[in-house]
Structures are given as C-alpha cells and as structure tokens.
Amino acid sequence: MLEIRHLCKAFPAGGLTPKIALQDVNLTVPTGSFVTIIGSNGAGKSTLLNAVAGVFPVDRGCVMLNGKDITFLPEHRRAAFIGRVFQNPLQGTAASMTVEENLVMAWRRGERRGLRRGITAGLRRQIRDRLSQLGLGLEDRLHTAVGFLSGGQRQALTLLMATMTRPDLLLLDEHVAALDPNTAQQILYLTEKMVAEEGLTTLMVTHNMEHALRMGDTTIMMHEGEIVLNVKGTKRAAMTVHDLLNQFKRIRGEQLLDDRMLLAD
Ligand SMILES: Nc1ncnc2c1ncn2[C@@H]1O[C@H](COP(=O)(O)OP(=O)(O)O)[C@@H](O)[C@H]1O
Ligand SMILES: [Mg+2]
C-alpha cells in the first residue's frame, strides 16, 4: 500500500513567492490498485510522481510504501522497488547499449555491485521469453543498440524493464503521449497486461480522459497542487468523459458543457 500524507512541495519561481506545486496532498493506494491521474498542465501530476520516486526532497509530509517510511530514502535506493516510465521514449533506456544489456541492467537494478554476475543462460532465456510476449519481434533484436529502435519499441522495452522485477510500485507519467495513436494503443494494451499479470500497484498520469476512466480502478484529478477529485467503484464506472470534463470545468469555475451536471449529485 502507498500512503501519501500531507505532502507539500514548492519550487523557487524567480520572484519572492515560490510556486506551490503540491499542497497538502493525501492519497492512499491499496496494494494492487491502479490509479489514473488527470489534470491540466502544471497541476502537479509529475511533481507528485517525482516526489514519490524521490527525485527531490519534499518540504513537508511523508510517503510510506508497504508500511515503510521512504520519505528520506534517496532516489537510487527507491529505484530498487519503484519502476518508472516517462513520456520521452529516450529517457528510460540507454541508447548505446543493446536490448539485452538494457534488460540485464534493469534486472540487476537494486543488486549491490559486488553481487553482479554475468548473463546466465537462464536469464537470457527469460529475457527472450519476456520480449517475445511483447509481440514486437524484439526477441530477435537482442544485440541491437536501443538507439536504432522506434519510439514505440523503446517504450515497450522501458515498460518491460520497469515491470520485470515486479516493483512494489509502478509510476507512468504520460508514457504514451509522445507516440502515434496506434502505437499508443499498443503500449496501453501492454501496460494493462503487465499490470494485471503482476498485480502491480500503479499510478498512471494521462491527459486522455477516456483512458483515465477506462483503465485502472480509481481516477484522481489534480488542480493547482491539490487532489480535487477521487473516484472509484460504481461512481467511476457510471462516469463518462463528458461528466469528467464538467467536473474539470466546475473546479476551474468555468461554464459547464450543459445543464445536466447542475442537477447531478
Ligand atoms: N523542477 C522544477 N523547478 C521549478 N518549478 C517546477 C519544477 N517542476 C515543476 N515545477 C512547477 O510546478 C508546477 C507543477 O508542475 P508539474 O508537476 O510538472 O505539472 P503537471 O505534470 O501536472 O503538468 C508547475 O507550475 C511547474 O512549472
Ligand atoms: Mg507532467
């Protein structure tokens, strides 16, 4: 279970007043739950994921994962049990290293340097199996440098690298936003498959409201550093993109799309 309590983070903004990116954020994510996160640009979505991953120290509050307080654990130590996929396909893999080398590196993540061993036949077989399950033909390109792969192939590889060690938490930050629609669908399909197969506790930021409602079991909306909506279960199941858009507009104090929502709840 992931527990985020009273999390606050401000960034220096040039002037006297810092930019408040997270304002007293509280979120509980039960083990195995898959949370989708929406919100406009600058709402604090990436900051929330970065704070959980330990990219920077937070100003206040704490992050607990499976009962352990990880608030002050450095990023590289958290990487041993937190998998991440970013928007930019270039960010998650090492371009000059081969497909196999990248996967081995991910597999060995979190092991102490002294424990590193060469690639065993068993590991190579396992890597080939996992790659063939992606359905992208990458199992025949084990010795190709990752820099020669397409954006979609790289994102699939990053996803595999992030999930193969069965992390306690998977963080996806708009990980299909830079891909063409067909490739994006393919990566989303793989995401759902991997998360379901491993029962991974997942946070996925998306700007696509349809994906936010259709994938996972919980949807949260962020606005100006706060969680302004948190829906799951039957309420979420009954929600349409239209409803979500209206919630969004209501929170921003804008005109609703029609009168229907004024009568709801
Ligand atoms: N490293 C940083 N330095 C300064 N300001 C930042 C930094 N990261 C994020 N911010 C600011 O914090 C706010 C939230 O950003 P972010 O979490 O990236 O939003 P989102 O991912 O929802 O679009 C924005 O105003 C952004 O400019
Ligand atoms: Mg972002």
PDB file of C-alpha atoms and ligand atoms in Angstrom:
ATOM      1  CA  MET A   1       0.000   0.000   0.000  1.00  0.00           C
ATOM      2  CA  LEU A   2       1.159   3.509  -0.848  1.00  0.00           C
ATOM      3  CA  GLU A   3       0.282   6.201   1.665  1.00  0.00           C
ATOM      4  CA  ILE A   4       0.936   9.850   0.886  1.00  0.00           C
ATOM      5  CA  ARG A   5       0.341  12.160   3.824  1.00  0.00           C
ATOM      6  CA  HIS A   6       0.264  15.967   3.859  1.00  0.00           C
ATOM      7  CA  LEU A   7       2.755  16.181   1.023  1.00  0.00           C
ATOM      8  CA  CYS A   8       3.896  19.717   0.196  1.00  0.00           C
ATOM      9  CA  LYS A   9       6.404  20.897  -2.376  1.00  0.00           C
ATOM     10  CA  ALA A  10       7.228  24.403  -3.600  1.00  0.00           C
ATOM     11  CA  PHE A  11       9.769  25.426  -6.241  1.00  0.00           C
ATOM     12  CA  PRO A  12      11.620  28.740  -6.378  1.00  0.00           C
ATOM     13  CA  ALA A  13       9.896  30.803  -9.067  1.00  0.00           C
ATOM     14  CA  GLY A  14      12.235  33.717  -9.613  1.00  0.00           C
ATOM     15  CA  GLY A  15      10.207  36.193  -7.576  1.00  0.00           C
ATOM     16  CA  LEU A  16       9.562  36.358  -3.856  1.00  0.00           C
ATOM     17  CA  THR A  17       6.739  33.851  -3.855  1.00  0.00           C
ATOM     18  CA  PRO A  18       7.666  30.266  -4.647  1.00  0.00           C
ATOM     19  CA  LYS A  19       5.484  28.167  -6.946  1.00  0.00           C
ATOM     20  CA  ILE A  20       3.481  25.745  -4.835  1.00  0.00           C
ATOM     21  CA  ALA A  21       3.407  22.510  -6.835  1.00  0.00           C
ATOM     22  CA  LEU A  22       1.908  20.240  -4.150  1.00  0.00           C
ATOM     23  CA  GLN A  23      -0.397  21.475  -1.400  1.00  0.00           C
ATOM     24  CA  ASP A  24      -1.141  19.062   1.406  1.00  0.00           C
ATOM     25  CA  VAL A  25      -1.672  16.064  -0.867  1.00  0.00           C
ATOM     26  CA  ASN A  26      -3.157  12.985   0.762  1.00  0.00           C
ATOM     27  CA  LEU A  27      -3.636   9.734  -1.129  1.00  0.00           C
ATOM     28  CA  THR A  28      -3.969   6.089  -0.154  1.00  0.00           C
ATOM     29  CA  VAL A  29      -3.404   3.485  -2.846  1.00  0.00           C
ATOM     30  CA  PRO A  30      -4.120  -0.083  -1.729  1.00  0.00           C
ATOM     31  CA  THR A  31      -1.740  -2.793  -2.938  1.00  0.00           C
ATOM     32  CA  GLY A  32      -2.703  -3.918  -6.448  1.00  0.00           C
ATOM     33  CA  SER A  33      -4.745  -0.796  -7.144  1.00  0.00           C
ATOM     34  CA  PHE A  34      -4.276   1.047 -10.454  1.00  0.00           C
ATOM     35  CA  VAL A  35      -4.845   4.806 -10.174  1.00  0.00           C
ATOM     36  CA  THR A  36      -5.132   7.089 -13.203  1.00  0.00           C
ATOM     37  CA  ILE A  37      -4.264  10.767 -12.726  1.00  0.00           C
ATOM     38  CA  ILE A  38      -5.578  13.662 -14.788  1.00  0.00           C
ATOM     39  CA  GLY A  39      -5.366  17.441 -14.511  1.00  0.00           C
ATOM     40  CA  SER A  40      -4.318  20.413 -16.607  1.00  0.00           C
ATOM     41  CA  ASN A  41      -0.724  21.404 -17.353  1.00  0.00           C
ATOM     42  CA  GLY A  42       1.079  22.491 -14.231  1.00  0.00           C
ATOM     43  CA  ALA A  43      -1.451  20.852 -11.886  1.00  0.00           C
ATOM     44  CA  GLY A  44       1.320  18.982 -10.050  1.00  0.00           C
ATOM     45  CA  LYS A  45       0.926  15.497 -11.550  1.00  0.00           C
ATOM     46  CA  SER A  46       4.594  14.991 -12.440  1.00  0.00           C
ATOM     47  CA  THR A  47       5.676  16.621  -9.183  1.00  0.00           C
ATOM     48  CA  LEU A  48       3.577  14.078  -7.277  1.00  0.00           C
ATOM     49  CA  LEU A  49       5.188  11.151  -9.110  1.00  0.00           C
ATOM     50  CA  ASN A  50       8.653  12.700  -8.743  1.00  0.00           C
ATOM     51  CA  ALA A  51       8.111  13.201  -5.015  1.00  0.00           C
ATOM     52  CA  VAL A  52       7.125   9.544  -4.647  1.00  0.00           C
ATOM     53  CA  ALA A  53      10.178   8.473  -6.688  1.00  0.00           C
ATOM     54  CA  GLY A  54      12.476  10.675  -4.575  1.00  0.00           C
ATOM     55  CA  VAL A  55      13.677  12.976  -7.370  1.00  0.00           C
ATOM     56  CA  PHE A  56      13.859  15.874  -4.880  1.00  0.00           C
ATOM     57  CA  PRO A  57      13.280  16.329  -1.159  1.00  0.00           C
ATOM     58  CA  VAL A  58       9.740  17.368  -0.216  1.00  0.00           C
ATOM     59  CA  ASP A  59       9.029  20.344   2.044  1.00  0.00           C
ATOM     60  CA  ARG A  60       6.583  18.597   4.305  1.00  0.00           C
ATOM     61  CA  GLY A  61       4.642  15.359   4.669  1.00  0.00           C
ATOM     62  CA  CYS A  62       5.600  11.756   4.156  1.00  0.00           C
ATOM     63  CA  VAL A  63       5.490   8.869   1.708  1.00  0.00           C
ATOM     64  CA  MET A  64       5.005   5.356   3.063  1.00  0.00           C
ATOM     65  CA  LEU A  65       5.244   2.261   0.913  1.00  0.00           C
ATOM     66  CA  ASN A  66       4.126  -1.081   2.332  1.00  0.00           C
ATOM     67  CA  GLY A  67       4.390   0.313   5.841  1.00  0.00           C
ATOM     68  CA  LYS A  68       7.896   1.677   5.384  1.00  0.00           C
ATOM     69  CA  ASP A  69       8.602   5.401   5.528  1.00  0.00           C
ATOM     70  CA  ILE A  70      10.562   6.186   2.347  1.00  0.00           C
ATOM     71  CA  THR A  71      10.320   9.997   2.573  1.00  0.00           C
ATOM     72  CA  PHE A  72      14.054  10.414   3.107  1.00  0.00           C
ATOM     73  CA  LEU A  73      15.292   7.481   1.039  1.00  0.00           C
ATOM     74  CA  PRO A  74      17.447   8.610  -1.922  1.00  0.00           C
ATOM     75  CA  GLU A  75      16.077   8.152  -5.446  1.00  0.00           C
ATOM     76  CA  HIS A  76      18.540   5.399  -6.443  1.00  0.00           C
ATOM     77  CA  ARG A  77      17.545   3.321  -3.415  1.00  0.00           C
ATOM     78  CA  ARG A  78      13.831   3.696  -4.241  1.00  0.00           C
ATOM     79  CA  ALA A  79      14.577   2.628  -7.832  1.00  0.00           C
ATOM     80  CA  ALA A  80      15.122  -0.882  -6.492  1.00  0.00           C
ATOM     81  CA  PHE A  81      11.389  -1.208  -5.803  1.00  0.00           C
ATOM     82  CA  ILE A  82       9.773   1.575  -7.871  1.00  0.00           C
ATOM     83  CA  GLY A  83       9.524   1.157 -11.655  1.00  0.00           C
ATOM     84  CA  ARG A  84       9.095   4.249 -13.826  1.00  0.00           C
ATOM     85  CA  VAL A  85       8.198   5.051 -17.426  1.00  0.00           C
ATOM     86  CA  PHE A  86       8.384   8.631 -18.677  1.00  0.00           C
ATOM     87  CA  GLN A  87       6.811  10.476 -21.599  1.00  0.00           C
ATOM     88  CA  ASN A  88      10.049  10.659 -23.551  1.00  0.00           C
ATOM     89  CA  PRO A  89      10.998   7.250 -25.038  1.00  0.00           C
ATOM     90  CA  LEU A  90      14.658   8.345 -24.930  1.00  0.00           C
ATOM     91  CA  GLN A  91      14.604   8.716 -21.166  1.00  0.00           C
ATOM     92  CA  GLY A  92      14.051   5.175 -19.945  1.00  0.00           C
ATOM     93  CA  THR A  93      16.710   3.249 -21.849  1.00  0.00           C
ATOM     94  CA  ALA A  94      20.409   3.647 -22.668  1.00  0.00           C
ATOM     95  CA  ALA A  95      20.613   4.266 -26.441  1.00  0.00           C
ATOM     96  CA  SER A  96      24.137   2.974 -26.999  1.00  0.00           C
ATOM     97  CA  MET A  97      23.511  -0.265 -25.107  1.00  0.00           C
ATOM     98  CA  THR A  98      21.822  -3.277 -26.693  1.00  0.00           C
ATOM     99  CA  VAL A  99      18.303  -4.500 -25.927  1.00  0.00           C
ATOM    100  CA  GLU A 100      19.798  -7.333 -23.875  1.00  0.00           C
ATOM    101  CA  GLU A 101      22.209  -5.079 -21.967  1.00  0.00           C
ATOM    102  CA  ASN A 102      19.388  -2.708 -21.054  1.00  0.00           C
ATOM    103  CA  LEU A 103      17.247  -5.564 -19.785  1.00  0.00           C
ATOM    104  CA  VAL A 104      20.087  -7.096 -17.788  1.00  0.00           C
ATOM    105  CA  MET A 105      20.775  -3.711 -16.238  1.00  0.00           C
ATOM    106  CA  ALA A 106      17.119  -3.428 -15.243  1.00  0.00           C
ATOM    107  CA  TRP A 107      17.101  -6.976 -13.907  1.00  0.00           C
ATOM    108  CA  ARG A 108      20.125  -6.254 -11.744  1.00  0.00           C
ATOM    109  CA  ARG A 109      18.748  -2.940 -10.522  1.00  0.00           C
ATOM    110  CA  GLY A 110      18.970  -2.758  -6.796  1.00  0.00           C
ATOM    111  CA  GLU A 111      21.574  -5.501  -6.502  1.00  0.00           C
ATOM    112  CA  ARG A 112      24.787  -4.418  -4.846  1.00  0.00           C
ATOM    113  CA  ARG A 113      27.693  -4.008  -7.239  1.00  0.00           C
ATOM    114  CA  GLY A 114      29.620  -6.889  -5.664  1.00  0.00           C
ATOM    115  CA  LEU A 115      26.767  -9.265  -6.395  1.00  0.00           C
ATOM    116  CA  ARG A 116      26.639  -8.618 -10.135  1.00  0.00           C
ATOM    117  CA  ARG A 117      27.252 -11.660 -12.251  1.00  0.00           C
ATOM    118  CA  GLY A 118      27.490 -12.317 -15.970  1.00  0.00           C
ATOM    119  CA  ILE A 119      24.447 -13.176 -18.094  1.00  0.00           C
ATOM    120  CA  THR A 120      23.450 -16.757 -17.379  1.00  0.00           C
ATOM    121  CA  ALA A 121      21.704 -18.959 -19.935  1.00  0.00           C
ATOM    122  CA  GLY A 122      18.621 -18.924 -17.690  1.00  0.00           C
ATOM    123  CA  LEU A 123      18.462 -15.137 -17.605  1.00  0.00           C
ATOM    124  CA  ARG A 124      18.978 -14.922 -21.374  1.00  0.00           C
ATOM    125  CA  ARG A 125      16.084 -17.382 -21.899  1.00  0.00           C
ATOM    126  CA  GLN A 126      13.874 -15.425 -19.553  1.00  0.00           C
ATOM    127  CA  ILE A 127      14.697 -12.159 -21.343  1.00  0.00           C
ATOM    128  CA  ARG A 128      13.901 -13.707 -24.720  1.00  0.00           C
ATOM    129  CA  ASP A 129      10.569 -15.060 -23.382  1.00  0.00           C
ATOM    130  CA  ARG A 130       9.560 -11.711 -21.941  1.00  0.00           C
ATOM    131  CA  LEU A 131      10.468  -9.914 -25.170  1.00  0.00           C
ATOM    132  CA  SER A 132       8.506 -12.311 -27.328  1.00  0.00           C
ATOM    133  CA  GLN A 133       5.442 -11.693 -25.149  1.00  0.00           C
ATOM    134  CA  LEU A 134       5.533  -8.045 -26.249  1.00  0.00           C
ATOM    135  CA  GLY A 135       4.709  -9.188 -29.775  1.00  0.00           C
ATOM    136  CA  LEU A 136       7.062  -6.648 -31.369  1.00  0.00           C
ATOM    137  CA  GLY A 137       9.764  -9.016 -32.619  1.00  0.00           C
ATOM    138  CA  LEU A 138      12.297  -7.627 -30.146  1.00  0.00           C
ATOM    139  CA  GLU A 139      13.385 -11.136 -29.156  1.00  0.00           C
ATOM    140  CA  ASP A 140      15.239 -11.287 -32.487  1.00  0.00           C
ATOM    141  CA  ARG A 141      16.988  -7.977 -31.827  1.00  0.00           C
ATOM    142  CA  LEU A 142      18.710  -8.762 -28.543  1.00  0.00           C
ATOM    143  CA  HIS A 143      22.029  -7.401 -29.781  1.00  0.00           C
ATOM    144  CA  THR A 144      20.672  -4.283 -31.488  1.00  0.00           C
ATOM    145  CA  ALA A 145      21.544  -0.956 -29.847  1.00  0.00           C
ATOM    146  CA  VAL A 146      18.369   0.549 -28.426  1.00  0.00           C
ATOM    147  CA  GLY A 147      19.036   3.797 -30.311  1.00  0.00           C
ATOM    148  CA  PHE A 148      18.003   2.002 -33.509  1.00  0.00           C
ATOM    149  CA  LEU A 149      14.534   1.082 -32.196  1.00  0.00           C
ATOM    150  CA  SER A 150      11.330   3.052 -32.837  1.00  0.00           C
ATOM    151  CA  GLY A 151       9.772   5.166 -30.081  1.00  0.00           C
ATOM    152  CA  GLY A 152       7.086   2.518 -29.513  1.00  0.00           C
ATOM    153  CA  GLN A 153       9.609  -0.306 -29.281  1.00  0.00           C
ATOM    154  CA  ARG A 154      11.669   1.724 -26.820  1.00  0.00           C
ATOM    155  CA  GLN A 155       8.627   2.492 -24.701  1.00  0.00           C
ATOM    156  CA  ALA A 156       7.639  -1.193 -24.679  1.00  0.00           C
ATOM    157  CA  LEU A 157      11.177  -2.061 -23.626  1.00  0.00           C
ATOM    158  CA  THR A 158      11.149   0.593 -20.881  1.00  0.00           C
ATOM    159  CA  LEU A 159       7.827  -0.786 -19.677  1.00  0.00           C
ATOM    160  CA  LEU A 160       9.252  -4.279 -19.570  1.00  0.00           C
ATOM    161  CA  MET A 161      12.348  -3.007 -17.739  1.00  0.00           C
ATOM    162  CA  ALA A 162      10.164  -1.167 -15.234  1.00  0.00           C
ATOM    163  CA  THR A 163       7.955  -4.177 -14.509  1.00  0.00           C
ATOM    164  CA  MET A 164      10.171  -7.270 -14.885  1.00  0.00           C
ATOM    165  CA  THR A 165      11.412  -7.174 -11.300  1.00  0.00           C
ATOM    166  CA  ARG A 166       7.838  -6.905 -10.065  1.00  0.00           C
ATOM    167  CA  PRO A 167       8.243  -3.489  -8.396  1.00  0.00           C
ATOM    168  CA  ASP A 168       6.202  -2.537  -5.324  1.00  0.00           C
ATOM    169  CA  LEU A 169       5.057   0.494  -7.285  1.00  0.00           C
ATOM    170  CA  LEU A 170       4.866   1.425 -10.979  1.00  0.00           C
ATOM    171  CA  LEU A 171       4.854   5.113 -11.970  1.00  0.00           C
ATOM    172  CA  LEU A 172       3.790   6.020 -15.514  1.00  0.00           C
ATOM    173  CA  ASP A 173       3.983   9.710 -16.468  1.00  0.00           C
ATOM    174  CA  GLU A 174       2.128  10.277 -19.769  1.00  0.00           C
ATOM    175  CA  HIS A 175       4.128   7.353 -21.125  1.00  0.00           C
ATOM    176  CA  VAL A 176       2.244   7.150 -24.430  1.00  0.00           C
ATOM    177  CA  ALA A 177       1.816  10.901 -25.045  1.00  0.00           C
ATOM    178  CA  ALA A 178       4.749  11.095 -27.478  1.00  0.00           C
ATOM    179  CA  LEU A 179       3.619   8.103 -29.585  1.00  0.00           C
ATOM    180  CA  ASP A 180       1.333   7.947 -32.608  1.00  0.00           C
ATOM    181  CA  PRO A 181      -2.236   6.793 -31.795  1.00  0.00           C
ATOM    182  CA  ASN A 182      -1.789   3.174 -32.954  1.00  0.00           C
ATOM    183  CA  THR A 183       1.476   2.698 -31.116  1.00  0.00           C
ATOM    184  CA  ALA A 184      -0.007   4.408 -28.059  1.00  0.00           C
ATOM    185  CA  GLN A 185      -2.884   1.890 -28.063  1.00  0.00           C
ATOM    186  CA  GLN A 186      -0.434  -0.972 -28.337  1.00  0.00           C
ATOM    187  CA  ILE A 187       1.636   0.297 -25.383  1.00  0.00           C
ATOM    188  CA  LEU A 188      -1.506   0.871 -23.313  1.00  0.00           C
ATOM    189  CA  TYR A 189      -2.613  -2.687 -24.044  1.00  0.00           C
ATOM    190  CA  LEU A 190       0.803  -3.958 -22.890  1.00  0.00           C
ATOM    191  CA  THR A 191       0.576  -1.734 -19.810  1.00  0.00           C
ATOM    192  CA  GLU A 192      -2.763  -3.232 -18.775  1.00  0.00           C
ATOM    193  CA  LYS A 193      -1.492  -6.747 -19.462  1.00  0.00           C
ATOM    194  CA  MET A 194       1.682  -6.342 -17.404  1.00  0.00           C
ATOM    195  CA  VAL A 195      -0.045  -4.569 -14.532  1.00  0.00           C
ATOM    196  CA  ALA A 196      -2.731  -7.285 -14.409  1.00  0.00           C
ATOM    197  CA  GLU A 197      -0.305 -10.207 -14.730  1.00  0.00           C
ATOM    198  CA  GLU A 198       1.929  -8.950 -11.932  1.00  0.00           C
ATOM    199  CA  GLY A 199      -0.853  -7.305  -9.889  1.00  0.00           C
ATOM    200  CA  LEU A 200       1.211  -4.118  -9.756  1.00  0.00           C
ATOM    201  CA  THR A 201       0.261  -1.103  -7.675  1.00  0.00           C
ATOM    202  CA  THR A 202       0.271   1.614 -10.331  1.00  0.00           C
ATOM    203  CA  LEU A 203      -0.046   5.381 -10.753  1.00  0.00           C
ATOM    204  CA  MET A 204      -0.577   6.493 -14.356  1.00  0.00           C
ATOM    205  CA  VAL A 205      -0.700  10.128 -15.439  1.00  0.00           C
ATOM    206  CA  THR A 206      -2.597  10.676 -18.679  1.00  0.00           C
ATOM    207  CA  HIS A 207      -4.110  13.665 -20.444  1.00  0.00           C
ATOM    208  CA  ASN A 208      -6.601  11.357 -22.136  1.00  0.00           C
ATOM    209  CA  MET A 209      -9.815  11.294 -20.078  1.00  0.00           C
ATOM    210  CA  GLU A 210     -11.109   8.249 -21.910  1.00  0.00           C
ATOM    211  CA  HIS A 211      -8.001   6.289 -20.903  1.00  0.00           C
ATOM    212  CA  ALA A 212      -8.253   7.703 -17.376  1.00  0.00           C
ATOM    213  CA  LEU A 213     -11.755   6.304 -16.941  1.00  0.00           C
ATOM    214  CA  ARG A 214     -11.344   3.068 -18.886  1.00  0.00           C
ATOM    215  CA  MET A 215      -8.038   1.933 -17.377  1.00  0.00           C
ATOM    216  CA  GLY A 216      -7.342   1.098 -13.747  1.00  0.00           C
ATOM    217  CA  ASP A 217      -9.808   1.161 -10.849  1.00  0.00           C
ATOM    218  CA  THR A 218      -9.505   4.701  -9.469  1.00  0.00           C
ATOM    219  CA  THR A 219      -9.233   8.129 -11.076  1.00  0.00           C
ATOM    220  CA  ILE A 220      -7.938  11.252  -9.377  1.00  0.00           C
ATOM    221  CA  MET A 221      -7.944  14.773 -10.737  1.00  0.00           C
ATOM    222  CA  MET A 222      -5.353  17.332  -9.688  1.00  0.00           C
ATOM    223  CA  HIS A 223      -5.674  21.083  -9.840  1.00  0.00           C
ATOM    224  CA  GLU A 224      -3.206  23.686  -8.564  1.00  0.00           C
ATOM    225  CA  GLY A 225      -1.281  21.178  -6.487  1.00  0.00           C
ATOM    226  CA  GLU A 226      -4.296  19.548  -4.879  1.00  0.00           C
ATOM    227  CA  ILE A 227      -6.320  16.395  -5.443  1.00  0.00           C
ATOM    228  CA  VAL A 228      -9.753  17.759  -6.259  1.00  0.00           C
ATOM    229  CA  LEU A 229     -11.493  14.533  -7.285  1.00  0.00           C
ATOM    230  CA  ASN A 230     -11.006  10.891  -6.307  1.00  0.00           C
ATOM    231  CA  VAL A 231     -13.481   8.403  -7.774  1.00  0.00           C
ATOM    232  CA  LYS A 232     -13.675   4.634  -7.876  1.00  0.00           C
ATOM    233  CA  GLY A 233     -16.197   1.806  -7.899  1.00  0.00           C
ATOM    234  CA  THR A 234     -19.708   2.263  -9.210  1.00  0.00           C
ATOM    235  CA  LYS A 235     -19.492   6.058  -9.220  1.00  0.00           C
ATOM    236  CA  ARG A 236     -16.487   5.878 -11.513  1.00  0.00           C
ATOM    237  CA  ALA A 237     -17.992   3.140 -13.645  1.00  0.00           C
ATOM    238  CA  ALA A 238     -21.004   5.351 -14.317  1.00  0.00           C
ATOM    239  CA  MET A 239     -18.866   8.357 -15.257  1.00  0.00           C
ATOM    240  CA  THR A 240     -18.414   9.466 -18.839  1.00  0.00           C
ATOM    241  CA  VAL A 241     -15.713  11.666 -20.322  1.00  0.00           C
ATOM    242  CA  HIS A 242     -18.386  14.341 -20.542  1.00  0.00           C
ATOM    243  CA  ASP A 243     -19.026  14.119 -16.787  1.00  0.00           C
ATOM    244  CA  LEU A 244     -15.304  14.296 -16.108  1.00  0.00           C
ATOM    245  CA  LEU A 245     -14.928  17.349 -18.342  1.00  0.00           C
ATOM    246  CA  ASN A 246     -17.736  19.034 -16.488  1.00  0.00           C
ATOM    247  CA  GLN A 247     -16.142  18.258 -13.119  1.00  0.00           C
ATOM    248  CA  PHE A 248     -12.986  19.754 -14.508  1.00  0.00           C
ATOM    249  CA  LYS A 249     -14.768  22.889 -15.662  1.00  0.00           C
ATOM    250  CA  ARG A 250     -16.702  23.196 -12.411  1.00  0.00           C
ATOM    251  CA  ILE A 251     -13.475  23.072 -10.395  1.00  0.00           C
ATOM    252  CA  ARG A 252     -11.945  25.722 -12.613  1.00  0.00           C
ATOM    253  CA  GLY A 253     -15.065  27.827 -12.271  1.00  0.00           C
ATOM    254  CA  GLU A 254     -15.852  27.631 -15.971  1.00  0.00           C
ATOM    255  CA  GLN A 255     -19.126  27.295 -17.839  1.00  0.00           C
ATOM    256  CA  LEU A 256     -20.398  23.705 -17.807  1.00  0.00           C
ATOM    257  CA  LEU A 257     -20.946  21.854 -21.056  1.00  0.00           C
ATOM    258  CA  ASP A 258     -24.698  21.616 -20.431  1.00  0.00           C
ATOM    259  CA  ASP A 259     -27.208  21.810 -17.577  1.00  0.00           C
ATOM    260  CA  ARG A 260     -27.279  18.106 -16.918  1.00  0.00           C
ATOM    261  CA  MET A 261     -24.420  18.252 -14.405  1.00  0.00           C
ATOM    262  CA  LEU A 262     -26.077  21.036 -12.409  1.00  0.00           C
ATOM    263  CA  LEU A 263     -28.726  18.545 -11.383  1.00  0.00           C
ATOM    264  CA  ALA A 264     -26.311  15.715 -10.615  1.00  0.00           C
ATOM    265  CA  ASP A 265     -25.261  14.654  -7.096  1.00  0.00           C
TER     266      ASP A 265
HETATM  267  N1  LIG B   1      11.956  21.421 -11.103  1.00  0.00           N
HETATM  268  C1  LIG B   1      11.098  22.427 -11.098  1.00  0.00           C
HETATM  269  N2  LIG B   1      11.520  23.693 -10.867  1.00  0.00           N
HETATM  270  C2  LIG B   1      10.658  24.733 -10.828  1.00  0.00           C
HETATM  271  N3  LIG B   1       9.327  24.602 -10.995  1.00  0.00           N
HETATM  272  C3  LIG B   1       8.853  23.374 -11.222  1.00  0.00           C
HETATM  273  C4  LIG B   1       9.697  22.220 -11.294  1.00  0.00           C
HETATM  274  N4  LIG B   1       8.935  21.134 -11.532  1.00  0.00           N
HETATM  275  C5  LIG B   1       7.674  21.579 -11.624  1.00  0.00           C
HETATM  276  N5  LIG B   1       7.614  22.911 -11.431  1.00  0.00           N
HETATM  277  C6  LIG B   1       6.404  23.742 -11.422  1.00  0.00           C
HETATM  278  O1  LIG B   1       5.458  23.112 -10.566  1.00  0.00           O
HETATM  279  C7  LIG B   1       4.150  23.148 -11.129  1.00  0.00           C
HETATM  280  C8  LIG B   1       3.643  21.725 -11.326  1.00  0.00           C
HETATM  281  O2  LIG B   1       4.389  21.116 -12.378  1.00  0.00           O
HETATM  282  P1  LIG B   1       4.169  19.625 -12.853  1.00  0.00           P
HETATM  283  O3  LIG B   1       4.088  18.746 -11.660  1.00  0.00           O
HETATM  284  O4  LIG B   1       5.239  19.324 -13.837  1.00  0.00           O
HETATM  285  O5  LIG B   1       2.748  19.700 -13.563  1.00  0.00           O
HETATM  286  P2  LIG B   1       1.990  18.644 -14.465  1.00  0.00           P
HETATM  287  O6  LIG B   1       2.823  17.409 -14.559  1.00  0.00           O
HETATM  288  O7  LIG B   1       0.671  18.427 -13.798  1.00  0.00           O
HETATM  289  O8  LIG B   1       1.817  19.322 -15.795  1.00  0.00           O
HETATM  290  C9  LIG B   1       4.289  23.929 -12.432  1.00  0.00           C
HETATM  291  O9  LIG B   1       3.956  25.272 -12.175  1.00  0.00           O
HETATM  292  C10 LIG B   1       5.743  23.797 -12.788  1.00  0.00           C
HETATM  293  O10 LIG B   1       6.190  24.881 -13.539  1.00  0.00           O
HETATM  294 MG    MG B   2       3.679  16.425 -16.153  1.00  0.00          MG
END
